[in-house]
Amino acid sequence: MLKVENISTGYDKKQVLYDVSFEVCKGEIVLFVGSNGSGKSTLLKAIYGMLPQWSHGQIIYDGMNITGKPTSELLKKGLLYIPQRNKLFEDLTVKENLEMAGLTIDKRLFMRRMEITLSIFSTIVPYLAKTPMKLSGGERQLLTLAMATLHQPKMILYDEPFVGLSPQNVSFVAENLKALNEKKGITLLIVEHRVKECARFANKIIGLKLGKVFSKLEVNATFDIKELNSVFV
């Protein structure tokens, strides 16, 4: 589904990523972990064409070379990026936020997708006439996911979906991410600090340190949560 080969990039003259390579198979949930400054968020931006490549590396998505492609084209191909602490329109209602997210979608198609999206995220239906400020942290993240799924993505790059959430809301959002993956077949590449929560539903955990991949763990029936310690060594 996604193959990243020898990606190097950074900001101005400061290099952040060094020859990063990894693969994400269709239908997988892959978790990237690492300390602050390890390059996790930078990696998602590089994949989504928001940072230039500093090397001859390339990014292959769904069999296509998308290196350097504009974000608008990536969205059309089913690849969607949700940034850390994504912004909602606080002065608009939940329904209006969804409508803003669907501005680029044909009106008739949007209405059908809206119906499907609300059936998936039924938790936010009672709040359609309210502003996002009336929502809990978990409900706000669900609204963000609902806005994303209007575009029917094949794959989502998600930067810290659990940031600022209570343990209860972390579990709430985690359940919905897992359901999106299992019921809609959406592949997920997640950057997150709350590793143990993600490890409960991820297929693979990749560690970044100083801009380089240094650890890869397969999560399977024999996986021991203690193995996570090796990611931070």
Tab-separated table of N, CA and C in Angstrom, residues 101-207:
chain	number	residue	atom	x	y	z
A	101	ALA	N	-15.816	20.391	5.156
A	101	ALA	CA	-14.891	19.327	4.750
A	101	ALA	C	-15.265	18.754	3.393
A	102	GLY	N	-16.543	18.845	3.037
A	102	GLY	CA	-17.008	18.264	1.778
A	102	GLY	C	-17.200	19.252	0.645
A	103	LEU	N	-16.614	20.441	0.768
A	103	LEU	CA	-16.818	21.474	-0.256
A	103	LEU	C	-16.343	21.056	-1.649
A	104	THR	N	-15.341	20.218	-1.698
A	104	THR	CA	-14.792	19.813	-3.002
A	104	THR	C	-15.505	18.589	-3.586
A	105	ILE	N	-16.505	18.075	-2.862
A	105	ILE	CA	-17.231	16.885	-3.314
A	105	ILE	C	-18.532	17.299	-4.001
A	106	ASP	N	-18.857	16.632	-5.114
A	106	ASP	CA	-20.113	16.901	-5.797
A	106	ASP	C	-21.278	16.851	-4.802
A	107	LYS	N	-22.234	17.780	-4.931
A	107	LYS	CA	-23.289	17.934	-3.927
A	107	LYS	C	-24.093	16.659	-3.712
A	108	ARG	N	-24.511	15.998	-4.786
A	108	ARG	CA	-25.302	14.781	-4.642
A	108	ARG	C	-24.485	13.670	-3.995
A	109	LEU	N	-23.245	13.568	-4.403
A	109	LEU	CA	-22.360	12.562	-3.843
A	109	LEU	C	-22.095	12.852	-2.381
A	110	PHE	N	-21.946	14.144	-2.048
A	110	PHE	CA	-21.702	14.542	-0.669
A	110	PHE	C	-22.848	14.117	0.244
A	111	MET	N	-24.090	14.306	-0.190
A	111	MET	CA	-25.244	13.963	0.635
A	111	MET	C	-25.250	12.473	0.957
A	112	ARG	N	-24.915	11.660	-0.025
A	112	ARG	CA	-24.871	10.216	0.199
A	112	ARG	C	-23.728	9.862	1.158
A	113	ARG	N	-22.571	10.484	0.955
A	113	ARG	CA	-21.429	10.212	1.830
A	113	ARG	C	-21.699	10.704	3.247
A	114	MET	N	-22.401	11.814	3.372
A	114	MET	CA	-22.753	12.344	4.690
A	114	MET	C	-23.632	11.347	5.435
A	115	GLU	N	-24.563	10.762	4.725
A	115	GLU	CA	-25.456	9.773	5.324
A	115	GLU	C	-24.671	8.557	5.824
A	116	ILE	N	-23.739	8.090	5.000
A	116	ILE	CA	-22.919	6.933	5.376
A	116	ILE	C	-22.021	7.286	6.563
A	117	THR	N	-21.406	8.466	6.507
A	117	THR	CA	-20.489	8.894	7.561
A	117	THR	C	-21.200	9.000	8.912
A	118	LEU	N	-22.384	9.563	8.918
A	118	LEU	CA	-23.121	9.717	10.170
A	118	LEU	C	-23.614	8.377	10.708
A	119	SER	N	-23.797	7.417	9.815
A	119	SER	CA	-24.172	6.078	10.288
A	119	SER	C	-22.991	5.402	10.975
A	120	ILE	N	-21.778	5.748	10.524
A	120	ILE	CA	-20.569	5.196	11.143
A	120	ILE	C	-20.269	5.906	12.457
A	121	PHE	N	-20.352	7.232	12.430
A	121	PHE	CA	-20.047	8.035	13.623
A	121	PHE	C	-21.337	8.550	14.249
A	122	SER	N	-22.197	7.635	14.636
A	122	SER	CA	-23.518	8.003	15.164
A	122	SER	C	-23.412	8.782	16.474
A	123	THR	N	-22.279	8.663	17.163
A	123	THR	CA	-22.084	9.357	18.438
A	123	THR	C	-22.204	10.866	18.292
A	124	ILE	N	-21.811	11.405	17.124
A	124	ILE	CA	-21.835	12.868	16.967
A	124	ILE	C	-23.173	13.387	16.433
A	125	VAL	N	-24.073	12.492	16.053
A	125	VAL	CA	-25.357	12.924	15.479
A	125	VAL	C	-26.135	13.838	16.422
A	126	PRO	N	-26.222	13.549	17.730
A	126	PRO	CA	-26.969	14.455	18.622
A	126	PRO	C	-26.372	15.850	18.735
A	127	TYR	N	-25.128	16.019	18.249
A	127	TYR	CA	-24.441	17.301	18.393
A	127	TYR	C	-24.358	18.090	17.083
A	128	LEU	N	-25.075	17.664	16.061
A	128	LEU	CA	-24.952	18.301	14.742
A	128	LEU	C	-25.230	19.801	14.775
A	129	ALA	N	-26.125	20.234	15.636
A	129	ALA	CA	-26.487	21.655	15.697
A	129	ALA	C	-25.642	22.430	16.700
A	130	LYS	N	-24.711	21.743	17.370
A	130	LYS	CA	-23.870	22.394	18.376
A	130	LYS	C	-22.493	22.701	17.795
A	131	THR	N	-21.746	23.557	18.472
A	131	THR	CA	-20.385	23.872	18.028
A	131	THR	C	-19.416	22.855	18.628
A	132	PRO	N	-18.228	22.715	18.050
A	132	PRO	CA	-17.252	21.754	18.572
A	132	PRO	C	-16.881	21.976	20.033
A	133	MET	N	-17.028	23.210	20.532
A	133	MET	CA	-16.691	23.488	21.925
A	133	MET	C	-17.567	22.701	22.893
A	134	LYS	N	-18.729	22.240	22.417
A	134	LYS	CA	-19.646	21.477	23.270
A	134	LYS	C	-19.282	19.994	23.305
A	135	LEU	N	-18.280	19.594	22.526
A	135	LEU	CA	-17.898	18.200	22.435
A	135	LEU	C	-16.754	17.867	23.398
A	136	SER	N	-16.691	16.616	23.817
A	136	SER	CA	-15.540	16.158	24.602
A	136	SER	C	-14.345	16.009	23.661
A	137	GLY	N	-13.161	15.790	24.244
A	137	GLY	CA	-11.971	15.614	23.406
A	137	GLY	C	-12.122	14.442	22.456
A	138	GLY	N	-12.693	13.344	22.957
A	138	GLY	CA	-12.897	12.169	22.109
A	138	GLY	C	-13.887	12.428	20.994
A	139	GLU	N	-14.951	13.153	21.307
A	139	GLU	CA	-15.961	13.469	20.291
A	139	GLU	C	-15.399	14.412	19.233
A	140	ARG	N	-14.518	15.302	19.633
A	140	ARG	CA	-13.868	16.191	18.669
A	140	ARG	C	-13.009	15.389	17.688
A	141	GLN	N	-12.297	14.393	18.217
A	141	GLN	CA	-11.490	13.551	17.326
A	141	GLN	C	-12.389	12.731	16.399
A	142	LEU	N	-13.539	12.314	16.889
A	142	LEU	CA	-14.473	11.588	16.015
A	142	LEU	C	-14.986	12.495	14.909
A	143	LEU	N	-15.242	13.761	15.248
A	143	LEU	CA	-15.666	14.714	14.222
A	143	LEU	C	-14.572	14.863	13.163
A	144	THR	N	-13.340	14.946	13.604
A	144	THR	CA	-12.212	15.027	12.672
A	144	THR	C	-12.168	13.803	11.757
A	145	LEU	N	-12.346	12.627	12.333
A	145	LEU	CA	-12.354	11.399	11.547
A	145	LEU	C	-13.542	11.374	10.584
A	146	ALA	N	-14.680	11.842	11.046
A	146	ALA	CA	-15.861	11.880	10.183
A	146	ALA	C	-15.626	12.801	8.988
A	147	MET	N	-15.001	13.949	9.235
A	147	MET	CA	-14.678	14.879	8.153
A	147	MET	C	-13.721	14.231	7.157
A	148	ALA	N	-12.785	13.436	7.681
A	148	ALA	CA	-11.827	12.759	6.811
A	148	ALA	C	-12.496	11.684	5.961
A	149	THR	N	-13.373	10.898	6.567
A	149	THR	CA	-13.978	9.769	5.855
A	149	THR	C	-14.977	10.210	4.788
A	150	LEU	N	-15.389	11.464	4.820
A	150	LEU	CA	-16.236	11.977	3.731
A	150	LEU	C	-15.534	11.830	2.378
A	151	HIS	N	-14.198	11.828	2.413
A	151	HIS	CA	-13.411	11.709	1.180
A	151	HIS	C	-13.107	10.253	0.823
A	152	GLN	N	-13.660	9.338	1.602
A	152	GLN	CA	-13.488	7.903	1.378
A	152	GLN	C	-12.014	7.533	1.132
A	153	PRO	N	-11.153	7.843	2.105
A	153	PRO	CA	-9.723	7.538	1.939
A	153	PRO	C	-9.436	6.043	1.975
A	154	LYS	N	-8.404	5.658	1.259
A	154	LYS	CA	-7.911	4.286	1.338
A	154	LYS	C	-6.916	4.164	2.489
A	155	MET	N	-6.240	5.301	2.756
A	155	MET	CA	-5.216	5.314	3.799
A	155	MET	C	-5.201	6.675	4.490
A	156	ILE	N	-5.032	6.654	5.820
A	156	ILE	CA	-4.961	7.889	6.597
A	156	ILE	C	-3.616	7.961	7.326
A	157	LEU	N	-2.944	9.099	7.197
A	157	LEU	CA	-1.754	9.415	7.984
A	157	LEU	C	-2.223	10.272	9.149
A	158	TYR	N	-2.109	9.768	10.367
A	158	TYR	CA	-2.717	10.442	11.521
A	158	TYR	C	-1.651	10.791	12.548
A	159	ASP	N	-1.482	12.093	12.806
A	159	ASP	CA	-0.462	12.582	13.732
A	159	ASP	C	-1.071	12.794	15.120
A	160	GLU	N	-0.756	11.904	16.045
A	160	GLU	CA	-1.159	11.965	17.453
A	160	GLU	C	-2.665	12.126	17.666
A	161	PRO	N	-3.442	11.114	17.346
A	161	PRO	CA	-4.888	11.175	17.556
A	161	PRO	C	-5.297	11.234	19.025
A	162	PHE	N	-4.385	10.847	19.949
A	162	PHE	CA	-4.745	10.802	21.369
A	162	PHE	C	-4.251	12.001	22.157
A	163	VAL	N	-3.641	12.965	21.489
A	163	VAL	CA	-3.041	14.086	22.212
A	163	VAL	C	-4.107	14.844	23.018
A	164	GLY	N	-3.815	15.052	24.306
A	164	GLY	CA	-4.694	15.826	25.171
A	164	GLY	C	-5.947	15.115	25.634
A	165	LEU	N	-6.083	13.830	25.324
A	165	LEU	CA	-7.300	13.112	25.689
A	165	LEU	C	-7.160	12.406	27.038
A	166	SER	N	-8.296	12.275	27.737
A	166	SER	CA	-8.332	11.498	28.968
A	166	SER	C	-8.233	10.017	28.627
A	167	PRO	N	-7.859	9.159	29.579
A	167	PRO	CA	-7.791	7.715	29.299
A	167	PRO	C	-9.093	7.156	28.736
A	168	GLN	N	-10.226	7.641	29.235
A	168	GLN	CA	-11.517	7.168	28.738
A	168	GLN	C	-11.706	7.539	27.277
A	169	ASN	N	-11.355	8.772	26.918
A	169	ASN	CA	-11.505	9.215	25.531
A	169	ASN	C	-10.480	8.555	24.609
A	170	VAL	N	-9.297	8.220	25.149
A	170	VAL	CA	-8.308	7.490	24.359
A	170	VAL	C	-8.892	6.154	23.927
A	171	SER	N	-9.507	5.434	24.871
A	171	SER	CA	-10.122	4.140	24.554
A	171	SER	C	-11.247	4.309	23.551
A	172	PHE	N	-12.016	5.373	23.704
A	172	PHE	CA	-13.146	5.675	22.821
A	172	PHE	C	-12.667	5.889	21.381
A	173	VAL	N	-11.639	6.716	21.216
A	173	VAL	CA	-11.108	7.004	19.883
A	173	VAL	C	-10.422	5.762	19.307
A	174	ALA	N	-9.690	5.032	20.150
A	174	ALA	CA	-9.003	3.822	19.697
A	174	ALA	C	-9.979	2.805	19.131
A	175	GLU	N	-11.110	2.640	19.792
A	175	GLU	CA	-12.133	1.700	19.326
A	175	GLU	C	-12.649	2.109	17.951
A	176	ASN	N	-12.831	3.405	17.748
A	176	ASN	CA	-13.340	3.888	16.466
A	176	ASN	C	-12.298	3.769	15.356
A	177	LEU	N	-11.028	3.978	15.688
A	177	LEU	CA	-9.964	3.791	14.698
A	177	LEU	C	-9.898	2.326	14.264
A	178	LYS	N	-9.979	1.446	15.244
A	178	LYS	CA	-9.939	0.009	14.949
A	178	LYS	C	-11.133	-0.391	14.090
A	179	ALA	N	-12.316	0.176	14.399
A	179	ALA	CA	-13.524	-0.143	13.626
A	179	ALA	C	-13.414	0.357	12.186
A	180	LEU	N	-12.825	1.550	12.007
A	180	LEU	CA	-12.628	2.080	10.651
A	180	LEU	C	-11.745	1.148	9.840
A	181	ASN	N	-10.714	0.643	10.482
A	181	ASN	CA	-9.780	-0.264	9.817
A	181	ASN	C	-10.453	-1.586	9.473
A	182	GLU	N	-11.192	-2.150	10.421
A	182	GLU	CA	-11.773	-3.477	10.230
A	182	GLU	C	-13.011	-3.458	9.335
A	183	LYS	N	-13.867	-2.440	9.499
A	183	LYS	CA	-15.138	-2.419	8.772
A	183	LYS	C	-15.046	-1.708	7.419
A	184	LYS	N	-14.181	-0.700	7.335
A	184	LYS	CA	-14.071	0.068	6.088
A	184	LYS	C	-12.782	-0.240	5.332
A	185	GLY	N	-11.892	-1.026	5.938
A	185	GLY	CA	-10.657	-1.417	5.258
A	185	GLY	C	-9.655	-0.292	5.082
A	186	ILE	N	-9.757	0.750	5.911
A	186	ILE	CA	-8.842	1.890	5.793
A	186	ILE	C	-7.503	1.561	6.456
A	187	THR	N	-6.435	1.709	5.701
A	187	THR	CA	-5.086	1.508	6.216
A	187	THR	C	-4.684	2.735	7.039
A	188	LEU	N	-4.032	2.520	8.179
A	188	LEU	CA	-3.675	3.621	9.069
A	188	LEU	C	-2.177	3.634	9.369
A	189	LEU	N	-1.573	4.801	9.218
A	189	LEU	CA	-0.203	5.044	9.665
A	189	LEU	C	-0.296	6.118	10.737
A	190	ILE	N	-0.018	5.732	11.983
A	190	ILE	CA	-0.266	6.601	13.125
A	190	ILE	C	1.036	6.966	13.827
A	191	VAL	N	1.190	8.245	14.133
A	191	VAL	CA	2.274	8.737	14.980
A	191	VAL	C	1.663	9.021	16.338
A	192	GLU	N	2.240	8.459	17.403
A	192	GLU	CA	1.618	8.623	18.719
A	192	GLU	C	2.621	8.389	19.842
A	193	HIS	N	2.464	9.149	20.943
A	193	HIS	CA	3.306	8.974	22.124
A	193	HIS	C	2.725	7.910	23.057
A	194	ARG	N	1.419	7.765	23.041
A	194	ARG	CA	0.771	6.816	23.955
A	194	ARG	C	0.818	5.431	23.315
A	195	VAL	N	1.975	4.838	23.427
A	195	VAL	CA	2.295	3.632	22.679
A	195	VAL	C	1.455	2.429	23.094
A	196	LYS	N	1.316	2.215	24.390
A	196	LYS	CA	0.629	1.018	24.853
A	196	LYS	C	-0.817	0.961	24.362
A	197	GLU	N	-1.476	2.119	24.335
A	197	GLU	CA	-2.867	2.151	23.870
A	197	GLU	C	-2.956	1.758	22.393
A	198	CYS	N	-2.019	2.277	21.588
A	198	CYS	CA	-2.010	1.954	20.156
A	198	CYS	C	-1.593	0.509	19.909
A	199	ALA	N	-0.684	0.025	20.752
A	199	ALA	CA	-0.168	-1.327	20.553
A	199	ALA	C	-1.257	-2.384	20.670
A	200	ARG	N	-2.373	-2.021	21.313
A	200	ARG	CA	-3.459	-2.978	21.489
A	200	ARG	C	-4.182	-3.283	20.179
A	201	PHE	N	-4.025	-2.379	19.178
A	201	PHE	CA	-4.722	-2.652	17.914
A	201	PHE	C	-3.821	-2.485	16.682
A	202	ALA	N	-2.550	-2.153	16.878
A	202	ALA	CA	-1.631	-2.004	15.744
A	202	ALA	C	-1.128	-3.363	15.269
A	203	ASN	N	-0.733	-3.433	14.002
A	203	ASN	CA	-0.129	-4.643	13.442
A	203	ASN	C	1.393	-4.600	13.486
A	204	LYS	N	1.921	-3.373	13.499
A	204	LYS	CA	3.366	-3.197	13.421
A	204	LYS	C	3.737	-1.910	14.160
A	205	ILE	N	4.876	-1.940	14.868
A	205	ILE	CA	5.366	-0.757	15.568
A	205	ILE	C	6.781	-0.476	15.084
A	206	ILE	N	7.004	0.771	14.623
A	206	ILE	CA	8.312	1.163	14.113
A	206	ILE	C	8.855	2.306	14.967
A	207	GLY	N	10.099	2.164	15.417
A	207	GLY	CA	10.712	3.186	16.248
A	207	GLY	C	11.627	4.104	15.449
